[in-house]
PDB file of C-alpha atoms in Angstrom:
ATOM      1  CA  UNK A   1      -1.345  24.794  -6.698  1.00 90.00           C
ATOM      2  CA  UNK A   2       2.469  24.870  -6.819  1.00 94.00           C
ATOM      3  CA  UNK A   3       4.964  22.162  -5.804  1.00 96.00           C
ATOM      4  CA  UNK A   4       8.693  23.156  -5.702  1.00 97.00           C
ATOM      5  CA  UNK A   5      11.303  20.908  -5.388  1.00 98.00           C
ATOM      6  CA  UNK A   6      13.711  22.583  -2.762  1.00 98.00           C
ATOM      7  CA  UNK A   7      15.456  19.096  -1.926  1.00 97.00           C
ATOM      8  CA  UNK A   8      18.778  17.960  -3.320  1.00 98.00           C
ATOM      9  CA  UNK A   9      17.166  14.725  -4.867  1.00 98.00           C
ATOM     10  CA  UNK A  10      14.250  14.327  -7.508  1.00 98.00           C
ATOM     11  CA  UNK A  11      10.981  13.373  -6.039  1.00 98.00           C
ATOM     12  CA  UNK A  12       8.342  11.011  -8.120  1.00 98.00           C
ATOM     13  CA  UNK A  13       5.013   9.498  -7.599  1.00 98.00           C
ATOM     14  CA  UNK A  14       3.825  12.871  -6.659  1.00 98.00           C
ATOM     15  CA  UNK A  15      -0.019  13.480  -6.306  1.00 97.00           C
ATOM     16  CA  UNK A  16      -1.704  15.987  -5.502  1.00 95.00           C
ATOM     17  CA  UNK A  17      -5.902  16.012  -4.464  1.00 93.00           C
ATOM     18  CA  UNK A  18      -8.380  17.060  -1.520  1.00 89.00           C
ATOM     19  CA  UNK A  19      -9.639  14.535   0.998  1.00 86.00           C
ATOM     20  CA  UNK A  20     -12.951  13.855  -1.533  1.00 86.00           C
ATOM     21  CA  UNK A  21     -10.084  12.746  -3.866  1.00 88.00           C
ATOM     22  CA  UNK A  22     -12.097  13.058  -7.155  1.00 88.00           C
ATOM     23  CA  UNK A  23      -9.497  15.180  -8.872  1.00 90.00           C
ATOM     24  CA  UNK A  24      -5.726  13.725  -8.374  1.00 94.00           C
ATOM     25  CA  UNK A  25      -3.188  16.275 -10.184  1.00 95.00           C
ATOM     26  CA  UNK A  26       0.193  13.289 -10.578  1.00 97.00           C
ATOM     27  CA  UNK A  27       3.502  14.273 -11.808  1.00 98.00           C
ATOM     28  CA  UNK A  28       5.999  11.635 -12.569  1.00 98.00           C
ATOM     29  CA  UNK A  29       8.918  13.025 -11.262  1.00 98.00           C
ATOM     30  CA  UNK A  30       9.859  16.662 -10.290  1.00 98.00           C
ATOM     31  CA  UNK A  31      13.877  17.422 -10.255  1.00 98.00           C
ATOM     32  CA  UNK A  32      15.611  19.272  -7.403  1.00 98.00           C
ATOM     33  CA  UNK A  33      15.183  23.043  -8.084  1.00 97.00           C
ATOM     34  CA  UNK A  34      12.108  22.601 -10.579  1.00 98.00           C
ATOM     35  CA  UNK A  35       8.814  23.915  -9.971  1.00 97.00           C
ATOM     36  CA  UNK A  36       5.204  22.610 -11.444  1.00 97.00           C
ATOM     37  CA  UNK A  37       1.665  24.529 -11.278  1.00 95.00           C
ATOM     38  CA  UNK A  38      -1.610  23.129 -11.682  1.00 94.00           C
ATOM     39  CA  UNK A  39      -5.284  24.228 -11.237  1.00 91.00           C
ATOM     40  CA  UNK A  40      -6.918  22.030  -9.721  1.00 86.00           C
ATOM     41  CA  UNK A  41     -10.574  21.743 -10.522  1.00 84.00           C
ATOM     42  CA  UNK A  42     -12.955  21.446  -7.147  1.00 82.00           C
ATOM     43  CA  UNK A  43     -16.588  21.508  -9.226  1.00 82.00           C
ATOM     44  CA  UNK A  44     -17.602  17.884  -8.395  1.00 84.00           C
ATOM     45  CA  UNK A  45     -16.465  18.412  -4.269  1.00 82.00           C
ATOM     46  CA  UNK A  46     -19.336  18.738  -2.221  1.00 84.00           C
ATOM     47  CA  UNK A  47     -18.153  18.397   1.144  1.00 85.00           C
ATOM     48  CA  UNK A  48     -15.198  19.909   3.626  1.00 86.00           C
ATOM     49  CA  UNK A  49     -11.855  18.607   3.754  1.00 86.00           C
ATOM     50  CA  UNK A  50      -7.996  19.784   3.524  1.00 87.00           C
ATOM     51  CA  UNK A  51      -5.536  19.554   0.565  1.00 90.00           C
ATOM     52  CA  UNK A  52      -2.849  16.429   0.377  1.00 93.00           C
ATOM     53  CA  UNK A  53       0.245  16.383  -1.151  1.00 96.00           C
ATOM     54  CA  UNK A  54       2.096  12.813  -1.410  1.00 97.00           C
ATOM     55  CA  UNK A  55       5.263  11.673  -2.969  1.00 98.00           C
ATOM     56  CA  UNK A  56       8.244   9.027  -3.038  1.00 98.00           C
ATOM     57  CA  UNK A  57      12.021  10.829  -1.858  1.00 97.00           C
ATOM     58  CA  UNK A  58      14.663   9.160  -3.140  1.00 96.00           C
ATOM     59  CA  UNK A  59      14.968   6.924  -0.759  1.00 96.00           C
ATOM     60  CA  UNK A  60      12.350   4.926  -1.398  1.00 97.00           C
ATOM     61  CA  UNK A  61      10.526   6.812   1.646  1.00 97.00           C
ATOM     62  CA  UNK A  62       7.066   8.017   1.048  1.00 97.00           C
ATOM     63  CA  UNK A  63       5.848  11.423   2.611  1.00 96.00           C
ATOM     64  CA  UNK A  64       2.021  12.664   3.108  1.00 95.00           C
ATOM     65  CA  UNK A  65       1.762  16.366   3.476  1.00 92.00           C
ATOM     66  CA  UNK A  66      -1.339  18.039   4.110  1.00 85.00           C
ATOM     67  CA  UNK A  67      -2.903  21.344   5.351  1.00 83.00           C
ATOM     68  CA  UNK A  68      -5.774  24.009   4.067  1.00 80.00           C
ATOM     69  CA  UNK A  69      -9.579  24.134   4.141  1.00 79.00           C
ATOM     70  CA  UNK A  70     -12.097  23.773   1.863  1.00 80.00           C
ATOM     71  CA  UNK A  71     -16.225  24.092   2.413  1.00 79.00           C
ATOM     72  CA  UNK A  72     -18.858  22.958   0.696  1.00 73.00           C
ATOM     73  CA  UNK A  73     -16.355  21.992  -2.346  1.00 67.00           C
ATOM     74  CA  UNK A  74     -15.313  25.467  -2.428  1.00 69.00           C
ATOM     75  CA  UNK A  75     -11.840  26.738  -1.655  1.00 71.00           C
ATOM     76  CA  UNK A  76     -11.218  29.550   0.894  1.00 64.00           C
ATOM     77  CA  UNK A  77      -7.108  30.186  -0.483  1.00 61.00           C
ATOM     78  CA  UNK A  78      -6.407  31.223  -3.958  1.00 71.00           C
ATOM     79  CA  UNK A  79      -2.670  29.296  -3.855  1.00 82.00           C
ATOM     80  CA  UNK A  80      -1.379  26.163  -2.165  1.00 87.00           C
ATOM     81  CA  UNK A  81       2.018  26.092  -2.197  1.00 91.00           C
ATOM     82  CA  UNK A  82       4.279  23.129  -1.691  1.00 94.00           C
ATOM     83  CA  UNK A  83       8.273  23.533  -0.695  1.00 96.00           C
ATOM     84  CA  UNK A  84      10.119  20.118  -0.457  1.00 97.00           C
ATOM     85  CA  UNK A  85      12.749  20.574   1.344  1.00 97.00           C
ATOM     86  CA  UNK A  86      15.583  17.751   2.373  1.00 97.00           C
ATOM     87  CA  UNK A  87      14.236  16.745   5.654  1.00 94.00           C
ATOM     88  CA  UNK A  88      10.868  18.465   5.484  1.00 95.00           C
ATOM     89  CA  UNK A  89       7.731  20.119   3.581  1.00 95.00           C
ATOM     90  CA  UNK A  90       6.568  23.669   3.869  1.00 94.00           C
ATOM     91  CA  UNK A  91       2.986  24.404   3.239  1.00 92.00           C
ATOM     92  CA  UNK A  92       1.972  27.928   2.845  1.00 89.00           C
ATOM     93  CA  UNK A  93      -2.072  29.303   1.462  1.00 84.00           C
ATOM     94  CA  UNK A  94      -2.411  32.801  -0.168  1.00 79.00           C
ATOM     95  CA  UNK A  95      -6.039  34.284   1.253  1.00 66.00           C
ATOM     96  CA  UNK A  96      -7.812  36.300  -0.978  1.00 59.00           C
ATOM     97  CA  UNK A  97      -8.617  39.383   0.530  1.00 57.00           C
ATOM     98  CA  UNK A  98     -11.861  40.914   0.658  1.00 55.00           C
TER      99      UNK A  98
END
């Protein structure tokens, strides 16, 4: 997974985990313009679910983004990307293709 910080204030208390939540990736803080990447290991999930991203703005305000598909603890996207944006969060999978 990828988070990128596309806003024009740091983010913190970022976590990042499926709906099982027996993995959590956490990041302290993430400055505007920086990017983190992560694998995030899915062996112990053994049920479906989505992917969650949540962090703390600035402001004090704290965001949940979510999104994606996973089955049977397996993952169906090779990348989950996160963009934080100023007012919003863009979410975007890369498929394999077979």
């Amino acid at each position: 997974m990828k988070i990128k910080n596309d806003s024009s204030e740091p983010i913190t208390n970022v976590e990042f985990t499926t709906t099982e939540k027996l993995v959590v990736i956490k990041f302290d803080r993430i400055e505007p313009n920086e990017s983190v990447t992560e694998f995030l290991s899915m062996r112990k999930n053994k049920t479906d679910g989505a992917y969650s991203l949540t962090f703390t703005r600035a402001n004090g305000k704290k965001e949940i983004s979510g999104g994606g598909y996973y089955t049977n603890g397996s993952s169906l996207d090779h990348w989950v990307d996160f963009i934080v944006e100023n007012d919003t969060t863009i979410v975007k999978f890369d498929t394999p293709i077979y």
